[in-house]
Amino acid sequence: MRVETFNPDKDYGTPASVSETLVTIEVDGVEVTVPDGTSVMRAAAQADINIPKLCATDSLESFGSCRLCAVQIEGHRGYPASCTTTVYDGMKVTTQNEKLGKLRRNVMELYISDHPLDCLTCPANGNCELQDMAGDVGLREVRYGYSGENHLDSEKDESNPYFSFDPSKCIVCSRCVRACEETQGTFALTIDGRGFDSKVSAGQNEAFMDSECVSCGACVQACPTSTLMEKSIIDMGQPEHSVITTCAYCGVGCSFKAEMKGDKVVNMVPYKGGDANHGHSCVKGRFAFGYATHKDRIKSPMIRNAINEPWQEVSWEEAYAFAAEKLKGIQAKYGRDSVGGITSSRCTNEEAYLVQKLVRTAFGNNNTDTCARVCHSPTGYGLKVTMGESAGTQNFDSVMKSDVIVVIGANPTDAHPVFGSMMRRRLREGAELIVADPRHIDLLKSPHLKKAQHLALKPGTNVALINAIAHVVVTEGLEDQAFVEKRCDMDSYNAWREFIKQDRHSPESVEAVTGVAAEAIRRAAITYAKAENGAIYYGLGVTEHSQGSTMVMGIANLAMATGNIGREGVGVNPLRGQNNVQGSCDMGSFPHELPGYQHVSNAEARAHFEQVWGVPIDDEPGLRIPNMFDSAIAGSFKALYVQGEDIAQSDPGTQHVETALRALECLIVQDLFLNETAKFAHVLLPGSSFLEKNGTFTNAERRINRVRKVMPAVAGKEDWEITMDLSNALGYPMHYNHPSEIMDEIASLTPTFTGVNYQRLDELGSIQWPCNDDNPVGMPTMHVDDFPIGKGRFSVTEYVATDEKTNSRFPLLLTTGRILSQYNVGAQTRRTNNQVWHDEDRLDLHPHDAEVRGIKEDDWVGITSRAGQTVLRARITDKVLPGVVYTTFHHPGSGANVITTDSSDWATNCPEYKVTAVQVERVSQPSEWQQNFRSFEALQLKLLQGKTQTQTEAEAK
Amino acid sequence: MSHNQLDSLIRMVNQIAANNGAYQTEEAAQRVASHIQRFWARSMKTLIMDYYHEGGEDLSPIARLAVAQLAQPKEAIS
């Protein structure tokens, strides 16, 4: 007897059944036990009996069109398709005999009679299911000949930069169409025509690039022939080996097979065994990996004494010695606290850990911070205060058990596309959607979305809204009293309840503040509270506000009050922006916390680290990033080590940031490229991409995934090696042979990581922390029985309006965000073909706001705030509300952060990117900042080539 | 001392106080003080305490009470 097993490299033909009832059948005399509802094809595959197939693949529901998988079943007439026939107890199946062989050969003959016979020159040669099946069924002749009516002259569609569509090779199995529907949820493809004229069509018979296709690659992955084929494979041929690793884009943390030819990446294929993505991908992870070998990569360490001097290429040793001498000199002159470091959410856990360790040991202070400061620091604060752990409560799969999905300030289909697709699948199954967002996000346009509510609130009013929702829950008696009494601290609950039931929080009272009709708020509150499983997902539209932390606490309050914590389908789920935001926070990057969120004032925790690190640790918090900038301008902060972050582009108030960076006597930047920050640097240490190193990333569901090196580091060193070498040059010895040794040290010092090591990661594939003696394989759902702080704590969440208010001078509210094809500051995606989708940042404004200002589509418009001015081209759209304008920040010359202000979250200083009062008007030339930016950029590129400023100026003349 | 840096700190502490405004004054001030104790760097605490000792005229009432408490001996925060 055999039971269900799962090998991610095998195609079982149809999806697994989730039934707990087991059924035993006999396939070709072999007994197989599988869950009820399993297809005959999958059951046979479990016994390593592989029935020929073309239209079936286990990522898609069975379709039954190709007829190649016909079998015989005892007691049944005919030849049922094994993909669409489900098992029953005692079933006896025959998969191979003469009749079945003849039937399959007949089917294959028909397919091949209308298929080019160019196998030897076909890019799919060696990896073609049609070719394999022809071999499997023993096809030896095509009696119909090849001269009849056919599709061999069909025109190729080469419009997509990453894959081609060659209809002459299409067998119309519909796998691509179904993948677009079932896997991606976009419904961009269809079968056009009938019978012999049937053909796959993008949109309304459009080119792929003109259709709604989002280039996720699901169709390419599903195609059993070379009809949909990666251009990289067409150019380079089939890969010869592969390595499983983790995507370095968003916080979903998709697993990929890096398919290789020697040390060249041919293709990135989403890995079916990936616990976060289950074989799906988006356009960034799937295709946008070319930046790793882009000509702009910095390949040698460089130094200079001043930012108007040419860069000088030096050896690694010279660069370390130069940096160490500067840092030590500065500390000797200005004091121990005059230097600091910034870790990156784009780097690995091990790298973030080493940077904060270097700061706390070699620098001897706590001046370490991370880019999570500007995205999810309020999540860390708010969830720690209320539920005792700075992390989301669920795994991604949990959404498939949600009945009501609340999305607040997040745009999953653009920013977390693979999870967005999973969410859409659940919505198609009937879950109800509530979106709280000033913009009409694409999730609201999901095909086959059944029930949706959109609370289009004014930017900056989140807390008023969440309080009103909680008010309805309390005053309508919709709380889960049993949960609250058993699981929550009653003093905090009673204080919160008294606060929230006050009439000033009622939907009617806040209607004018939020701009959302009271009735809509009431309806949403009742929908969420009455759901069997209500889940909240949120993003930067929650955190990047002056009350980001308050809003996170408000969300946690609401989830606890309604008992939506501690089981699958519910929870509080922050959608982290970058790939390792969770990990960089876990690793002690914040200035007040050691790894594992252990406060620096905790003597017991400190002693533990001091024993292992061998130096005393400061018991006072260090400076946060904005405090570093202020201190630099004030003259007390003089040197900064930045690993893998571009603070000059990503942080708010660009002029302020630039002033701070210019004030530094030593700026050390470790990065792939000469990014905007590096233009102010004195030491440039060439970093390594995710393809060039070993380590781990931790995604938004606390899942620790392995990053595996697939090619040599372009500049010769992995980032952890550079930090280690710099520390040694500074006189604090570090020695690791491999990142696994760094993880072992992390595990020895971090209570939630004690069970994590590379061997276990390899065995389990991934681990969701906490992983320790109590949870040896990790914890998919948190807070099932209790909270790390014992009882959940409600927080009083007073709404305090932001200081960033509109008036007659600045009558519009600017909110910023991101789009699908670009990633964060764009350093990676701008150096790929993703540029074809978004080669400039635009300003979205409502038709009404455009009309009153005489602004037309594509006009250049000046956007002026209290902080500064920039100029972008206008895009007129009703996706934004009247009074609200929107832009992205993927291109440095756009200067989106020239206009964002220093307004920030009260608890964490996370910038208020989402609310800036602005005026918009037609202009005819770039802003003064943009003109300065262009000349500074030109100068820095010349200095990169080793030219002096004088030479550069002479050339300019 | 930079004016900008101090202005920033005054704004920060007043903002923390405003966000704890729903509590009774004494508890609010204690919460603000605790927050600063946990999250502010030593140099920032020194700057704001110096400002308080010089009069601290732009501190809100709760912020003023909170900064006054900072001078008291701190306890370890776990």
mmCIF file of C-alpha atoms in Angstrom, chain A residues 336-337 367 381 384 499 504 546-547 550 591-592 599 601-603 618-624 627 630-631 633-634 636 794-796 798 800 803 902-909, chain B residues 1-9 11-23 27 31-32 34-45 47 74-78:
data_model
loop_
_atom_site.group_PDB
_atom_site.id
_atom_site.type_symbol
_atom_site.label_atom_id
_atom_site.label_comp_id
_atom_site.label_asym_id
_atom_site.label_seq_id
_atom_site.Cartn_x
_atom_site.Cartn_y
_atom_site.Cartn_z
ATOM 1 C CA ARG A 336 32.220 57.033 20.319
ATOM 2 C CA ASP A 337 28.662 57.986 19.355
ATOM 3 C CA ASN A 367 23.594 53.689 16.351
ATOM 4 C CA TYR A 381 5.942 48.693 17.767
ATOM 5 C CA LYS A 384 4.668 44.163 20.265
ATOM 6 C CA PHE A 499 -12.855 54.898 25.330
ATOM 7 C CA ARG A 504 -17.347 60.845 19.341
ATOM 8 C CA SER A 546 1.919 60.209 11.775
ATOM 9 C CA GLN A 547 -0.290 57.676 13.574
ATOM 10 C CA THR A 550 -1.682 53.843 16.626
ATOM 11 C CA PRO A 591 18.830 51.052 17.789
ATOM 12 C CA HIS A 592 16.879 50.018 20.882
ATOM 13 C CA HIS A 599 15.704 45.682 24.595
ATOM 14 C CA SER A 601 18.314 48.010 28.693
ATOM 15 C CA ASN A 602 17.579 44.365 29.526
ATOM 16 C CA ALA A 603 20.678 43.481 31.567
ATOM 17 C CA ASP A 618 25.684 50.190 25.583
ATOM 18 C CA ASP A 619 22.469 50.028 27.629
ATOM 19 C CA GLU A 620 20.982 53.122 25.984
ATOM 20 C CA PRO A 621 19.243 53.136 22.579
ATOM 21 C CA GLY A 622 21.141 54.613 19.668
ATOM 22 C CA LEU A 623 20.053 57.054 16.976
ATOM 23 C CA ARG A 624 17.322 56.312 14.476
ATOM 24 C CA ASN A 627 18.007 61.372 14.251
ATOM 25 C CA ASP A 630 19.608 65.740 12.376
ATOM 26 C CA SER A 631 22.762 64.982 14.350
ATOM 27 C CA ILE A 633 23.587 68.520 10.341
ATOM 28 C CA ALA A 634 24.106 69.561 13.964
ATOM 29 C CA SER A 636 27.744 65.557 16.287
ATOM 30 C CA PHE A 794 -5.826 46.586 24.271
ATOM 31 C CA SER A 795 -4.446 50.067 23.612
ATOM 32 C CA VAL A 796 -6.365 53.312 23.698
ATOM 33 C CA GLU A 798 -6.908 58.420 20.234
ATOM 34 C CA VAL A 800 -4.807 62.841 16.380
ATOM 35 C CA ASP A 803 -0.034 68.360 11.164
ATOM 36 C CA ASP A 902 9.616 65.355 7.911
ATOM 37 C CA SER A 903 6.237 64.524 9.438
ATOM 38 C CA SER A 904 6.506 61.040 10.956
ATOM 39 C CA ASP A 905 4.896 58.434 13.175
ATOM 40 C CA TRP A 906 4.848 59.579 16.780
ATOM 41 C CA ALA A 907 6.185 56.303 18.163
ATOM 42 C CA THR A 908 8.745 55.213 15.587
ATOM 43 C CA ASN A 909 9.506 58.176 13.311
ATOM 44 C CA MET B 1 23.280 72.675 19.798
ATOM 45 C CA SER B 2 21.443 72.887 16.500
ATOM 46 C CA HIS B 3 18.148 74.687 16.517
ATOM 47 C CA ASN B 4 16.779 72.311 13.904
ATOM 48 C CA GLN B 5 17.726 69.295 15.968
ATOM 49 C CA LEU B 6 16.143 70.711 19.089
ATOM 50 C CA ASP B 7 13.043 71.805 17.179
ATOM 51 C CA SER B 8 12.749 68.258 15.953
ATOM 52 C CA LEU B 9 12.975 66.838 19.459
ATOM 53 C CA ARG B 11 8.040 68.391 18.062
ATOM 54 C CA MET B 12 8.634 64.700 18.697
ATOM 55 C CA VAL B 13 7.969 64.836 22.413
ATOM 56 C CA ASN B 14 4.883 66.994 21.936
ATOM 57 C CA GLN B 15 3.622 64.542 19.321
ATOM 58 C CA ILE B 16 4.175 61.595 21.678
ATOM 59 C CA ALA B 17 2.287 63.512 24.362
ATOM 60 C CA ALA B 18 -0.608 64.287 22.009
ATOM 61 C CA ASN B 19 -0.894 60.614 21.118
ATOM 62 C CA ASN B 20 -1.159 59.693 24.772
ATOM 63 C CA GLY B 21 -3.637 62.487 25.427
ATOM 64 C CA ALA B 22 -6.543 60.143 26.100
ATOM 65 C CA TYR B 23 -4.993 59.039 29.393
ATOM 66 C CA GLU B 27 -0.479 58.347 33.398
ATOM 67 C CA ARG B 31 3.806 56.841 29.315
ATOM 68 C CA VAL B 32 5.593 59.604 27.432
ATOM 69 C CA SER B 34 8.717 55.676 29.454
ATOM 70 C CA HIS B 35 8.564 55.935 25.674
ATOM 71 C CA ILE B 36 11.462 58.383 25.560
ATOM 72 C CA GLN B 37 13.410 56.250 27.982
ATOM 73 C CA ARG B 38 12.952 53.180 25.797
ATOM 74 C CA PHE B 39 13.468 54.682 22.375
ATOM 75 C CA TRP B 40 15.528 57.843 22.460
ATOM 76 C CA ALA B 41 19.299 57.968 22.276
ATOM 77 C CA ARG B 42 21.249 59.322 25.204
ATOM 78 C CA SER B 43 22.200 62.499 23.323
ATOM 79 C CA MET B 44 18.555 63.207 22.480
ATOM 80 C CA LYS B 45 17.477 62.769 26.086
ATOM 81 C CA LEU B 47 19.202 67.756 24.683
ATOM 82 C CA LYS B 74 15.663 54.631 35.121
ATOM 83 C CA GLU B 75 14.605 51.027 35.518
ATOM 84 C CA ALA B 76 15.515 48.257 33.179
ATOM 85 C CA ILE B 77 12.929 47.658 30.481
ATOM 86 C CA SER B 78 12.457 44.110 29.305
#
